[in-house]
Amino acid sequence: MVVSRCFTMKSLKMFSVQRRGMHLLKDKAYINGEWVKATSNAVYPVQNPADDNVITELPDMDAADAKTAVDAAANTFKTWRDTTAKERSYILRKWFNLCEKHSDDLAAIITAEAGKPLAESKGEIAYGNSFLEWFADTARHINGEIIPSPWPNKQILLTRQPLGVVSVITPWNFPYAMITRKVGALMAAGCTCVIKPSEDTPLSALAAAELAEQAGVPKGVINVITSSRKNAPGVGKVLCEDENVGCISFTGSTFVGKILYGQAAKGIKRVALELGGNAPYIVFPSADIEHALDQAMLAKFRNNGQACIGANRFLIHEAVYDKFVEGFKSRIGKKCILGPGTKEGVTCGPLINKEQAKKVSGLVDDAVSKGAEALIGGKFAKELGDKFYESTLLVNVKPDMNIYNEEIFGPVASCLKISSEEEALKIANSTRSGLAAYVFTKDLGQAFRMSRQLEFGMVAINDGILSAAEPAFGGIKESGIGREGSLHGAEEYTDIKYTLMSALDK
Ligand code: ADP
């Protein structure tokens, strides 16, 4: 599909202006160390969600291109797996240093493709880079074990071996950090990869690949293929089913995660899945309410609510409910400044695309039609464009409303009143998602009880932000399989090899 008709004179002008500010902007995919077009020559447009201007066109690759990229990664794996941990650590650190040096350029690209306020894009680059730094260190600590043998004259060795080519499929909400978190880990372990970034936000992935090349990452270790949403299923099938692929590492919706898990099952492939969440944010009477409110702003409105660990259900104890709701409304009114991410002072950008905007407004409209009340927001800011939705606070939310059960993925805080710890736990756990949960309490026993009984992979006590390179990030139930960050994040990309050294007396 050739889409040059998408270029209006205005968008072409914007395109050249934006290009001047973004030295790392690429218009080709990256396979085996070469910047390449799609075999079919097809392209698709990448648009700025704030104004719909086309930033650039990229190759609209298909299954054949995916196969070429997997073959390149498989070929390079033969040599990359034998590099020393020290060499891999050195290269990762060089990549980290270059990404740090170019953080302003990288942030400008994220704001253009994802719409985030520039300050948040800079935050994402710092966060994303922290994984490269962490895995540069971790590469040298992926150790084996020597286990006391039950037999005389025999020795048991367990070593960790890289599991091969990893297919990396990532979403648009943290387009850079979701890549460094996976690629840093898999490279530390000695694997190679093919990355398929989101069709909406492929530009930061390509920029990261350019810096990897400059850092001396050998050709074929990192390959990036780009495709429109139309081609994603065909590309995804190859990335899951090709016999040279050892693992599928995916961050995205539970819906797509289940498709990929099914495809991976055909070849008994390893999976690392980081899927949707439905995080409860529970506030008990003993909590420092001002602190809980400040943290709620971060847990809900960071990235305009488009985060899998974003607070999705505010469960507020009746003793502090009115105070919390009043404080939340006033903070939203003062602190949520909607606008294009490039504008000074803006804290909330557009939603990523029309489908997402429709989903968020649909959830609010459904809730309001069934008796919920929007204390602030509850509608589009039409004067800014069709993807800008006002930061919203909903009360009187009930179980028959779609918003009660679904992941909102937008700037809408929905509040429920609870009257006991048991009720909080019952509501919080009544979901098939199990990614993150937040609890605010000063009662130490209650904090430990909640941590134990919440069916979530991650629990933050008295904090609204919990991710970093050091802890293990991941979910249970339908929120995923595997952990990212920490030493576990690198070990995900290894197999344990058991070697028996026998006949030591012969
Ligand atoms: P989101 O829309 O929130 O980004 P998705 O799960 O829909 O979440 O998409 C995440 C990633 O999965 C994107 O890179 C997208 O292109 C990709 N994707 C979507 N459908 C498929 C599929 N059938 N096979 C492989 N990848 C897919």
Short mmCIF file of C-alpha atoms and ligand atoms in Angstrom, two decimals:
data_model
loop_
_atom_site.label_atom_id
_atom_site.label_comp_id
_atom_site.label_asym_id
_atom_site.label_seq_id
_atom_site.Cartn_x
_atom_site.Cartn_y
_atom_site.Cartn_z
CA MET A 1 0.00 0.00 0.00
CA VAL A 2 1.51 3.32 -1.02
CA VAL A 3 0.08 6.06 1.14
CA SER A 4 1.70 9.18 -0.23
CA ARG A 5 -1.84 10.59 -0.52
CA CYS A 6 -1.61 10.98 3.24
CA PHE A 7 0.86 13.80 2.78
CA THR A 8 -0.79 17.17 2.70
CA MET A 9 1.38 20.24 2.17
CA LYS A 10 0.96 21.02 5.87
CA SER A 11 2.10 17.60 6.99
CA LEU A 12 5.09 17.68 4.64
CA LYS A 13 6.14 21.01 6.13
CA MET A 14 5.74 19.65 9.66
CA PHE A 15 7.69 16.59 8.63
CA SER A 16 10.73 18.62 7.60
CA VAL A 17 10.53 20.83 10.70
CA GLN A 18 10.34 17.81 12.95
CA ARG A 19 13.14 16.07 11.13
CA ARG A 20 15.49 18.99 11.76
CA GLY A 21 14.94 18.60 15.50
CA MET A 22 15.33 14.84 15.49
CA HIS A 23 18.68 13.62 14.26
CA LEU A 24 17.88 10.01 15.00
CA LEU A 25 14.68 9.85 12.98
CA LYS A 26 14.85 6.91 10.55
CA ASP A 27 12.63 5.97 7.63
CA LYS A 28 13.76 2.39 7.13
CA ALA A 29 13.75 -0.84 9.10
CA TYR A 30 16.95 -2.45 10.40
CA ILE A 31 17.90 -6.01 9.51
CA ASN A 32 21.35 -7.55 9.83
CA GLY A 33 23.03 -4.18 10.23
CA GLU A 34 21.38 -2.67 7.11
CA TRP A 35 18.70 0.01 6.88
CA VAL A 36 16.19 -1.59 4.55
CA LYS A 37 12.82 -1.18 2.82
CA ALA A 38 10.08 -3.80 2.82
CA THR A 39 10.61 -6.51 0.19
CA SER A 40 7.25 -5.45 -1.26
CA ASN A 41 8.30 -1.76 -1.18
CA ALA A 42 5.08 -0.99 0.73
CA VAL A 43 5.11 1.82 3.26
CA TYR A 44 2.74 3.15 5.91
CA PRO A 45 2.54 6.53 7.63
CA VAL A 46 3.51 7.20 11.24
CA GLN A 47 1.40 10.04 12.56
CA ASN A 48 1.74 12.46 15.43
CA PRO A 49 -1.31 11.82 17.63
CA ALA A 50 -1.47 15.46 18.72
CA ASP A 51 -2.19 16.82 15.22
CA ASP A 52 -2.36 13.80 12.88
CA ASN A 53 0.58 15.11 10.86
CA VAL A 54 2.63 12.42 9.17
CA ILE A 55 6.07 12.29 10.81
CA THR A 56 7.47 9.88 8.26
CA GLU A 57 6.62 6.79 6.23
CA LEU A 58 8.10 3.45 7.19
CA PRO A 59 8.39 0.05 5.50
CA ASP A 60 5.18 -1.93 5.84
CA MET A 61 6.88 -5.30 6.26
CA ASP A 62 5.23 -8.68 6.04
CA ALA A 63 5.88 -12.31 6.90
CA ALA A 64 8.70 -12.62 4.33
CA ASP A 65 10.62 -9.72 5.90
CA ALA A 66 10.03 -11.17 9.36
CA LYS A 67 11.58 -14.44 8.18
CA THR A 68 14.63 -12.59 6.82
CA ALA A 69 15.07 -10.84 10.16
CA VAL A 70 14.72 -14.07 12.16
CA ASP A 71 17.31 -15.74 9.91
CA ALA A 72 19.73 -12.86 10.49
CA ALA A 73 19.25 -13.05 14.25
CA ALA A 74 19.69 -16.84 14.18
CA ASN A 75 22.89 -16.57 12.17
CA THR A 76 24.37 -13.98 14.51
CA PHE A 77 23.37 -16.01 17.56
CA LYS A 78 25.97 -18.60 16.55
CA THR A 79 28.73 -16.15 17.39
CA TRP A 80 27.07 -13.79 19.86
CA ARG A 81 26.28 -16.63 22.27
CA ASP A 82 30.01 -17.30 22.62
CA THR A 83 30.97 -13.74 23.53
CA THR A 84 32.04 -13.38 27.14
CA ALA A 85 29.78 -11.81 29.72
CA LYS A 86 32.40 -9.10 30.08
CA GLU A 87 32.25 -8.25 26.36
CA ARG A 88 28.46 -8.07 26.41
CA SER A 89 28.56 -5.91 29.51
CA TYR A 90 31.02 -3.55 27.82
CA ILE A 91 28.85 -3.18 24.70
CA LEU A 92 25.68 -2.65 26.73
CA ARG A 93 27.38 0.09 28.72
CA LYS A 94 28.55 1.80 25.54
CA TRP A 95 24.98 1.69 24.25
CA PHE A 96 23.73 3.09 27.57
CA ASN A 97 26.25 5.95 27.41
CA LEU A 98 25.19 6.89 23.87
CA CYS A 99 21.50 6.75 24.78
CA GLU A 100 22.19 9.03 27.74
CA LYS A 101 24.07 11.43 25.48
CA HIS A 102 21.17 11.53 23.01
CA SER A 103 18.37 11.57 25.56
CA ASP A 104 16.94 14.89 24.34
CA ASP A 105 16.71 13.65 20.75
CA LEU A 106 15.15 10.39 21.86
CA ALA A 107 12.62 12.23 24.03
CA ALA A 108 11.63 14.50 21.14
CA ILE A 109 10.93 11.41 19.04
CA ILE A 110 8.73 9.87 21.74
CA THR A 111 6.72 13.06 22.12
CA ALA A 112 6.20 13.21 18.35
CA GLU A 113 5.07 9.60 17.94
CA ALA A 114 3.30 8.95 21.29
CA GLY A 115 2.08 12.45 22.19
CA LYS A 116 3.53 12.49 25.70
CA PRO A 117 4.51 15.76 27.34
CA LEU A 118 8.23 16.29 26.76
CA ALA A 119 9.03 16.03 30.48
CA GLU A 120 7.39 12.59 30.58
CA SER A 121 9.26 11.51 27.45
CA LYS A 122 12.51 12.53 29.13
CA GLY A 123 11.44 10.50 32.14
CA GLU A 124 10.81 7.50 29.92
CA ILE A 125 14.26 7.80 28.34
CA ALA A 126 15.93 7.96 31.77
CA TYR A 127 13.85 4.96 32.88
CA GLY A 128 14.54 3.07 29.64
CA ASN A 129 18.26 3.78 29.84
CA SER A 130 18.37 2.52 33.42
CA PHE A 131 17.66 -0.97 32.06
CA LEU A 132 20.64 -0.81 29.71
CA GLU A 133 22.83 0.28 32.62
CA TRP A 134 21.39 -2.37 34.92
CA PHE A 135 21.80 -5.20 32.42
CA ALA A 136 25.34 -4.05 31.59
CA ASP A 137 26.08 -4.87 35.24
CA THR A 138 23.82 -7.92 35.43
CA ALA A 139 25.42 -9.57 32.38
CA ARG A 140 28.36 -10.53 34.61
CA HIS A 141 26.21 -12.10 37.31
CA ILE A 142 24.21 -14.71 35.42
CA ASN A 143 25.74 -17.55 37.36
CA GLY A 144 25.38 -21.31 37.40
CA GLU A 145 25.33 -23.69 40.35
CA ILE A 146 27.40 -26.63 41.54
CA ILE A 147 25.15 -28.93 43.54
CA PRO A 148 26.42 -31.58 45.98
CA SER A 149 26.10 -34.89 44.19
CA PRO A 150 24.26 -37.89 45.72
CA TRP A 151 26.85 -40.15 44.04
CA PRO A 152 30.56 -40.55 44.82
CA ASN A 153 32.92 -39.56 42.04
CA LYS A 154 30.31 -37.53 40.17
CA GLN A 155 29.81 -33.80 39.96
CA ILE A 156 26.57 -31.94 39.10
CA LEU A 157 26.90 -28.68 37.19
CA LEU A 158 24.05 -26.33 36.31
CA THR A 159 24.92 -23.62 33.81
CA ARG A 160 22.73 -20.98 32.22
CA GLN A 161 22.74 -20.86 28.44
CA PRO A 162 21.15 -18.23 26.18
CA LEU A 163 17.99 -19.62 24.62
CA GLY A 164 18.49 -18.22 21.12
CA VAL A 165 16.53 -15.73 19.06
CA VAL A 166 13.95 -13.72 20.99
CA SER A 167 10.98 -12.13 19.22
CA VAL A 168 10.25 -8.83 20.92
CA ILE A 169 6.78 -7.35 20.32
CA THR A 170 6.06 -4.07 22.07
CA PRO A 171 3.25 -1.55 22.60
CA TRP A 172 2.95 2.19 22.06
CA ASN A 173 2.55 3.42 25.64
CA PHE A 174 6.22 3.14 26.66
CA PRO A 175 7.71 2.67 23.18
CA TYR A 176 11.34 3.02 24.24
CA ALA A 177 11.51 1.59 27.75
CA MET A 178 9.61 -1.59 26.84
CA ILE A 179 12.35 -2.28 24.31
CA THR A 180 15.39 -1.54 26.46
CA ARG A 181 13.89 -3.57 29.31
CA LYS A 182 13.68 -6.64 27.08
CA VAL A 183 16.68 -6.14 24.80
CA GLY A 184 19.08 -5.20 27.60
CA ALA A 185 18.13 -8.42 29.39
CA LEU A 186 18.28 -10.74 26.41
CA MET A 187 21.58 -9.33 25.18
CA ALA A 188 23.08 -9.73 28.66
CA ALA A 189 22.02 -13.37 28.54
CA GLY A 190 23.68 -13.86 25.13
CA CYS A 191 20.57 -13.90 22.93
CA THR A 192 19.81 -12.03 19.71
CA CYS A 193 16.46 -10.54 18.73
CA VAL A 194 13.93 -9.33 16.22
CA ILE A 195 11.92 -6.36 17.49
CA LYS A 196 8.47 -5.52 16.16
CA PRO A 197 7.56 -2.20 17.75
CA SER A 198 3.99 -0.91 17.77
CA GLU A 199 2.86 0.45 14.41
CA ASP A 200 1.99 3.72 16.20
CA THR A 201 5.41 4.26 17.79
CA PRO A 202 8.23 2.58 15.87
CA LEU A 203 10.52 5.60 15.65
CA SER A 204 12.10 5.47 19.10
CA ALA A 205 12.85 1.77 18.51
CA LEU A 206 14.66 2.58 15.27
CA ALA A 207 16.54 5.43 16.96
CA ALA A 208 17.64 3.03 19.71
CA ALA A 209 18.85 0.59 17.02
CA GLU A 210 20.87 3.37 15.36
CA LEU A 211 22.58 4.11 18.69
CA ALA A 212 23.16 0.39 19.27
CA GLU A 213 24.96 0.23 15.94
CA GLN A 214 27.08 3.24 16.90
CA ALA A 215 27.84 1.53 20.21
CA GLY A 216 29.30 -1.46 18.37
CA VAL A 217 26.47 -3.96 18.80
CA PRO A 218 27.33 -6.51 16.08
CA LYS A 219 25.04 -6.74 13.07
CA GLY A 220 22.20 -9.20 13.50
CA VAL A 221 22.08 -8.99 17.31
CA ILE A 222 19.29 -6.40 17.11
CA ASN A 223 16.90 -6.36 14.15
CA VAL A 224 13.89 -4.05 13.96
CA ILE A 225 11.03 -4.71 11.55
CA THR A 226 8.21 -2.24 11.04
CA SER A 227 4.68 -2.97 9.89
CA SER A 228 1.20 -1.50 9.86
CA ARG A 229 -1.47 -3.04 12.07
CA LYS A 230 -2.78 -4.84 9.00
CA ASN A 231 0.42 -6.85 8.68
CA ALA A 232 0.97 -7.40 12.41
CA PRO A 233 -0.77 -10.82 12.55
CA GLY A 234 1.26 -12.21 9.62
CA VAL A 235 4.51 -10.87 11.04
CA GLY A 236 3.55 -12.09 14.52
CA LYS A 237 2.92 -15.61 13.27
CA VAL A 238 6.46 -15.89 11.90
CA LEU A 239 7.89 -14.33 15.07
CA CYS A 240 6.11 -16.98 17.15
CA GLU A 241 6.30 -20.04 14.93
CA ASP A 242 9.60 -19.90 13.03
CA GLU A 243 11.75 -22.77 14.23
CA ASN A 244 14.70 -20.45 14.80
CA VAL A 245 12.80 -18.46 17.44
CA GLY A 246 13.42 -19.57 21.02
CA CYS A 247 11.24 -17.15 22.94
CA ILE A 248 8.46 -14.59 22.44
CA SER A 249 8.73 -11.58 24.70
CA PHE A 250 5.58 -9.49 24.46
CA THR A 251 4.15 -6.46 26.22
CA GLY A 252 0.65 -5.46 25.20
CA SER A 253 -3.00 -6.35 25.55
CA THR A 254 -4.21 -9.58 27.12
CA PHE A 255 -6.19 -10.20 23.92
CA VAL A 256 -3.11 -10.22 21.66
CA GLY A 257 -1.03 -11.93 24.38
CA LYS A 258 -3.38 -14.91 24.26
CA ILE A 259 -3.03 -15.16 20.47
CA LEU A 260 0.76 -15.14 20.72
CA TYR A 261 0.75 -17.64 23.60
CA GLY A 262 -1.34 -19.99 21.45
CA GLN A 263 1.03 -19.63 18.50
CA ALA A 264 4.07 -20.11 20.73
CA ALA A 265 2.54 -23.28 22.18
CA LYS A 266 2.71 -24.99 18.78
CA GLY A 267 6.49 -25.09 19.02
CA ILE A 268 6.68 -25.27 22.84
CA LYS A 269 8.40 -21.88 22.80
CA ARG A 270 9.33 -19.97 25.90
CA VAL A 271 7.16 -16.90 26.51
CA ALA A 272 7.57 -13.75 28.56
CA LEU A 273 4.21 -11.96 28.59
CA GLU A 274 3.47 -8.63 30.24
CA LEU A 275 -0.23 -8.04 29.66
CA GLY A 276 -3.05 -5.83 30.85
CA GLY A 277 -3.70 -4.83 34.44
CA ASN A 278 -6.64 -3.65 36.50
CA ALA A 279 -4.85 -2.12 39.47
CA PRO A 280 -6.74 -1.40 42.69
CA TYR A 281 -5.66 1.68 44.64
CA ILE A 282 -6.81 1.15 48.21
CA VAL A 283 -6.81 3.89 50.84
CA PHE A 284 -7.46 3.02 54.49
CA PRO A 285 -8.29 5.49 57.29
CA SER A 286 -4.81 5.41 58.87
CA ALA A 287 -3.15 6.58 55.64
CA ASP A 288 -1.53 9.97 55.15
CA ILE A 289 -4.29 11.24 52.86
CA GLU A 290 -2.32 14.13 51.35
CA HIS A 291 0.44 11.70 50.40
CA ALA A 292 -2.10 9.18 49.06
CA LEU A 293 -3.56 11.96 46.89
CA ASP A 294 -0.20 13.09 45.55
CA GLN A 295 0.66 9.50 44.67
CA ALA A 296 -2.79 8.96 43.14
CA MET A 297 -2.06 11.71 40.62
CA LEU A 298 1.05 9.80 39.51
CA ALA A 299 -0.53 6.36 39.60
CA LYS A 300 -3.52 7.51 37.54
CA PHE A 301 -2.45 10.34 35.28
CA ARG A 302 1.13 9.42 34.34
CA ASN A 303 1.13 8.96 30.57
CA ASN A 304 -2.47 10.17 30.61
CA GLY A 305 -3.58 6.93 32.26
CA GLN A 306 -2.19 4.79 29.43
CA ALA A 307 -0.14 2.41 31.58
CA CYS A 308 -0.74 -1.24 32.42
CA ILE A 309 0.17 -0.58 36.06
CA GLY A 310 -1.92 2.61 36.18
CA ALA A 311 -4.44 2.77 39.04
CA ASN A 312 -7.73 1.56 37.59
CA ARG A 313 -10.05 1.29 40.60
CA PHE A 314 -9.85 3.63 43.58
CA LEU A 315 -11.23 1.77 46.61
CA ILE A 316 -11.48 4.38 49.33
CA HIS A 317 -12.54 3.64 52.90
CA GLU A 318 -15.77 5.40 53.89
CA ALA A 319 -14.05 7.16 56.81
CA VAL A 320 -11.81 9.12 54.42
CA TYR A 321 -13.84 8.92 51.20
CA ASP A 322 -15.20 12.48 51.12
CA LYS A 323 -11.81 14.00 51.97
CA PHE A 324 -10.08 11.90 49.33
CA VAL A 325 -12.59 12.64 46.58
CA GLU A 326 -12.56 16.36 47.30
CA GLY A 327 -8.74 16.47 47.31
CA PHE A 328 -8.57 14.39 44.12
CA LYS A 329 -10.98 16.68 42.27
CA SER A 330 -9.06 19.77 43.28
CA ARG A 331 -5.71 18.28 42.28
CA ILE A 332 -7.04 17.14 38.91
CA GLY A 333 -8.44 20.62 38.28
CA LYS A 334 -5.12 22.26 39.11
CA LYS A 335 -2.54 19.81 37.83
CA CYS A 336 -3.93 18.13 34.71
CA ILE A 337 -3.08 20.54 31.91
CA LEU A 338 -4.19 19.09 28.58
CA GLY A 339 -2.45 19.92 25.33
CA PRO A 340 0.18 18.87 22.80
CA GLY A 341 3.23 17.31 24.45
CA THR A 342 5.59 19.90 23.01
CA LYS A 343 3.82 22.81 24.76
CA GLU A 344 5.41 24.15 27.92
CA GLY A 345 3.42 23.35 31.06
CA VAL A 346 1.29 20.58 29.53
CA THR A 347 1.00 17.49 31.77
CA CYS A 348 -1.50 15.38 29.80
CA GLY A 349 -1.24 14.80 26.06
CA PRO A 350 -3.61 13.21 23.56
CA LEU A 351 -4.73 9.60 23.65
CA ILE A 352 -2.72 7.54 21.21
CA ASN A 353 -5.34 7.00 18.51
CA LYS A 354 -9.03 7.28 17.67
CA GLU A 355 -9.87 3.73 18.81
CA GLN A 356 -8.40 4.42 22.24
CA ALA A 357 -10.23 7.75 22.49
CA LYS A 358 -13.48 6.02 21.55
CA LYS A 359 -12.91 3.30 24.13
CA VAL A 360 -12.27 5.76 26.98
CA SER A 361 -15.24 8.01 26.15
CA GLY A 362 -17.45 4.93 25.70
CA LEU A 363 -16.60 3.67 29.21
CA VAL A 364 -17.41 7.04 30.77
CA ASP A 365 -20.65 7.46 28.79
CA ASP A 366 -21.79 3.96 29.78
CA ALA A 367 -21.07 4.64 33.47
CA VAL A 368 -22.80 8.03 33.45
CA SER A 369 -25.85 6.57 31.68
CA LYS A 370 -26.10 4.01 34.52
CA GLY A 371 -25.87 6.55 37.35
CA ALA A 372 -22.19 7.45 37.81
CA GLU A 373 -21.28 11.12 38.15
CA ALA A 374 -18.30 12.91 36.61
CA LEU A 375 -17.19 15.38 39.28
CA ILE A 376 -14.71 16.85 36.80
CA GLY A 377 -14.07 16.11 33.11
CA GLY A 378 -16.18 13.45 31.41
CA LYS A 379 -15.87 14.74 27.86
CA PHE A 380 -13.51 15.46 24.98
CA ALA A 381 -11.62 18.76 24.87
CA LYS A 382 -12.81 19.21 21.28
CA GLU A 383 -11.02 22.52 20.79
CA LEU A 384 -7.70 20.62 21.01
CA GLY A 385 -8.60 17.79 18.60
CA ASP A 386 -10.40 14.47 18.55
CA LYS A 387 -7.95 12.57 20.81
CA PHE A 388 -7.80 14.94 23.77
CA TYR A 389 -9.99 13.68 26.61
CA GLU A 390 -10.43 15.71 29.79
CA SER A 391 -8.97 14.25 32.98
CA THR A 392 -11.99 12.79 34.72
CA LEU A 393 -13.11 11.81 38.21
CA LEU A 394 -16.08 9.43 38.37
CA VAL A 395 -18.02 8.62 41.55
CA ASN A 396 -21.02 6.36 42.26
CA VAL A 397 -19.43 3.62 40.16
CA LYS A 398 -21.33 0.32 40.40
CA PRO A 399 -20.63 -3.31 39.38
CA ASP A 400 -23.06 -3.20 36.42
CA MET A 401 -20.96 -0.54 34.68
CA ASN A 402 -18.31 -1.61 32.17
CA ILE A 403 -15.75 0.67 33.80
CA TYR A 404 -16.05 -1.33 37.04
CA ASN A 405 -14.46 -4.37 35.39
CA GLU A 406 -12.41 -3.15 32.44
CA GLU A 407 -8.95 -1.69 32.15
CA ILE A 408 -9.61 1.99 31.32
CA PHE A 409 -6.21 2.90 29.83
CA GLY A 410 -7.07 6.58 29.89
CA PRO A 411 -7.34 9.65 32.14
CA VAL A 412 -10.38 8.51 34.11
CA ALA A 413 -10.27 7.83 37.85
CA SER A 414 -13.21 5.80 39.10
CA CYS A 415 -13.89 5.84 42.86
CA LEU A 416 -15.71 3.26 44.98
CA LYS A 417 -16.49 3.48 48.69
CA ILE A 418 -15.45 0.51 50.84
CA SER A 419 -16.15 -0.16 54.51
CA SER A 420 -13.64 -2.86 55.50
CA GLU A 421 -10.36 -4.58 54.66
CA GLU A 422 -12.29 -7.72 53.68
CA GLU A 423 -14.45 -5.79 51.25
CA ALA A 424 -11.37 -4.09 49.75
CA LEU A 425 -9.71 -7.47 49.20
CA LYS A 426 -12.85 -9.03 47.75
CA ILE A 427 -13.30 -6.26 45.18
CA ALA A 428 -9.58 -5.92 44.44
CA ASN A 429 -9.15 -9.64 43.75
CA SER A 430 -12.37 -10.05 41.75
CA THR A 431 -10.61 -9.80 38.40
CA ARG A 432 -8.65 -12.09 36.10
CA SER A 433 -5.90 -9.45 36.00
CA GLY A 434 -3.09 -9.51 38.53
CA LEU A 435 -0.39 -6.99 37.71
CA ALA A 436 -0.03 -4.19 40.29
CA ALA A 437 -1.91 -3.08 43.41
CA TYR A 438 -1.48 -0.01 45.63
CA VAL A 439 -2.32 0.21 49.32
CA PHE A 440 -2.17 3.23 51.61
CA THR A 441 -2.08 2.49 55.32
CA LYS A 442 0.07 3.17 58.37
CA ASP A 443 -1.09 0.01 60.08
CA LEU A 444 1.91 -2.32 59.76
CA GLY A 445 -0.07 -5.51 60.25
CA GLN A 446 -2.60 -4.40 57.66
CA ALA A 447 0.20 -3.59 55.19
CA PHE A 448 1.60 -7.12 55.48
CA ARG A 449 -1.85 -8.71 55.34
CA MET A 450 -2.67 -6.83 52.17
CA SER A 451 0.66 -7.67 50.58
CA ARG A 452 0.04 -11.35 51.25
CA GLN A 453 -3.59 -11.51 50.19
CA LEU A 454 -3.69 -9.29 47.14
CA GLU A 455 -3.56 -11.53 44.06
CA PHE A 456 -1.15 -9.34 42.13
CA GLY A 457 2.45 -9.73 41.01
CA MET A 458 3.42 -6.37 42.51
CA VAL A 459 2.11 -4.53 45.57
CA ALA A 460 3.16 -0.98 46.46
CA ILE A 461 2.53 0.05 50.06
CA ASN A 462 2.23 3.83 50.38
CA ASP A 463 3.53 4.56 46.89
CA GLY A 464 2.02 5.20 43.47
CA ILE A 465 5.06 4.36 41.35
CA LEU A 466 6.88 1.06 41.67
CA SER A 467 8.82 0.27 38.52
CA ALA A 468 12.61 0.46 38.21
CA ALA A 469 15.37 -1.69 36.74
CA GLU A 470 16.21 -3.34 40.06
CA PRO A 471 12.93 -5.03 41.13
CA ALA A 472 11.20 -7.87 39.27
CA PHE A 473 8.27 -6.49 37.25
CA GLY A 474 5.44 -8.77 36.18
CA GLY A 475 1.99 -10.14 36.80
CA ILE A 476 0.04 -13.24 37.71
CA LYS A 477 -3.29 -14.61 36.43
CA GLU A 478 -4.06 -13.14 32.98
CA SER A 479 -1.59 -10.30 33.47
CA GLY A 480 1.29 -12.39 32.30
CA ILE A 481 4.12 -14.84 32.69
CA GLY A 482 7.72 -14.07 33.59
CA ARG A 483 9.52 -11.12 35.13
CA GLU A 484 11.37 -8.13 33.69
CA GLY A 485 14.13 -6.12 35.35
CA SER A 486 16.23 -7.52 38.22
CA LEU A 487 18.48 -10.54 37.72
CA HIS A 488 15.34 -12.60 37.02
CA GLY A 489 14.73 -10.47 33.93
CA ALA A 490 17.99 -11.69 32.37
CA GLU A 491 17.53 -15.27 33.53
CA GLU A 492 14.19 -15.38 31.64
CA TYR A 493 16.27 -15.58 28.47
CA THR A 494 18.36 -18.56 29.56
CA ASP A 495 17.91 -22.31 29.75
CA ILE A 496 19.40 -24.28 32.60
CA LYS A 497 21.82 -26.87 31.28
CA TYR A 498 22.55 -29.81 33.59
CA THR A 499 25.89 -31.43 32.98
CA LEU A 500 26.87 -34.56 34.88
CA MET A 501 30.63 -34.99 35.23
CA SER A 502 31.02 -38.65 36.02
CA ALA A 503 33.70 -41.29 36.50
CA LEU A 504 35.92 -38.84 38.35
CA ASP A 505 37.83 -41.83 39.73
CA LYS A 506 38.51 -43.46 36.37
P1 ADP B 1 -1.92 -1.88 22.16
O1 ADP B 1 -3.00 -1.64 21.17
O2 ADP B 1 -2.25 -1.44 23.52
O3 ADP B 1 -0.58 -1.49 21.65
P2 ADP B 1 -1.84 -4.58 21.41
O4 ADP B 1 -1.74 -5.79 22.23
O5 ADP B 1 -3.01 -4.45 20.52
O6 ADP B 1 -1.81 -3.41 22.44
O7 ADP B 1 -0.54 -4.37 20.57
C1 ADP B 1 0.76 -4.56 21.12
C2 ADP B 1 1.69 -4.98 20.02
O8 ADP B 1 1.21 -6.21 19.47
C3 ADP B 1 1.80 -4.02 18.88
O9 ADP B 1 3.15 -4.02 18.44
C4 ADP B 1 0.92 -4.64 17.82
O10 ADP B 1 1.26 -4.31 16.49
C5 ADP B 1 1.18 -6.10 18.06
N1 ADP B 1 0.13 -7.00 17.55
C6 ADP B 1 -1.18 -6.81 17.46
N2 ADP B 1 -1.81 -7.90 16.97
C7 ADP B 1 -0.84 -8.81 16.74
C8 ADP B 1 -0.81 -10.15 16.25
N3 ADP B 1 -1.92 -10.79 15.90
N4 ADP B 1 0.38 -10.77 16.16
C9 ADP B 1 1.51 -10.14 16.53
N5 ADP B 1 1.56 -8.90 17.02
C10 ADP B 1 0.41 -8.23 17.12
#
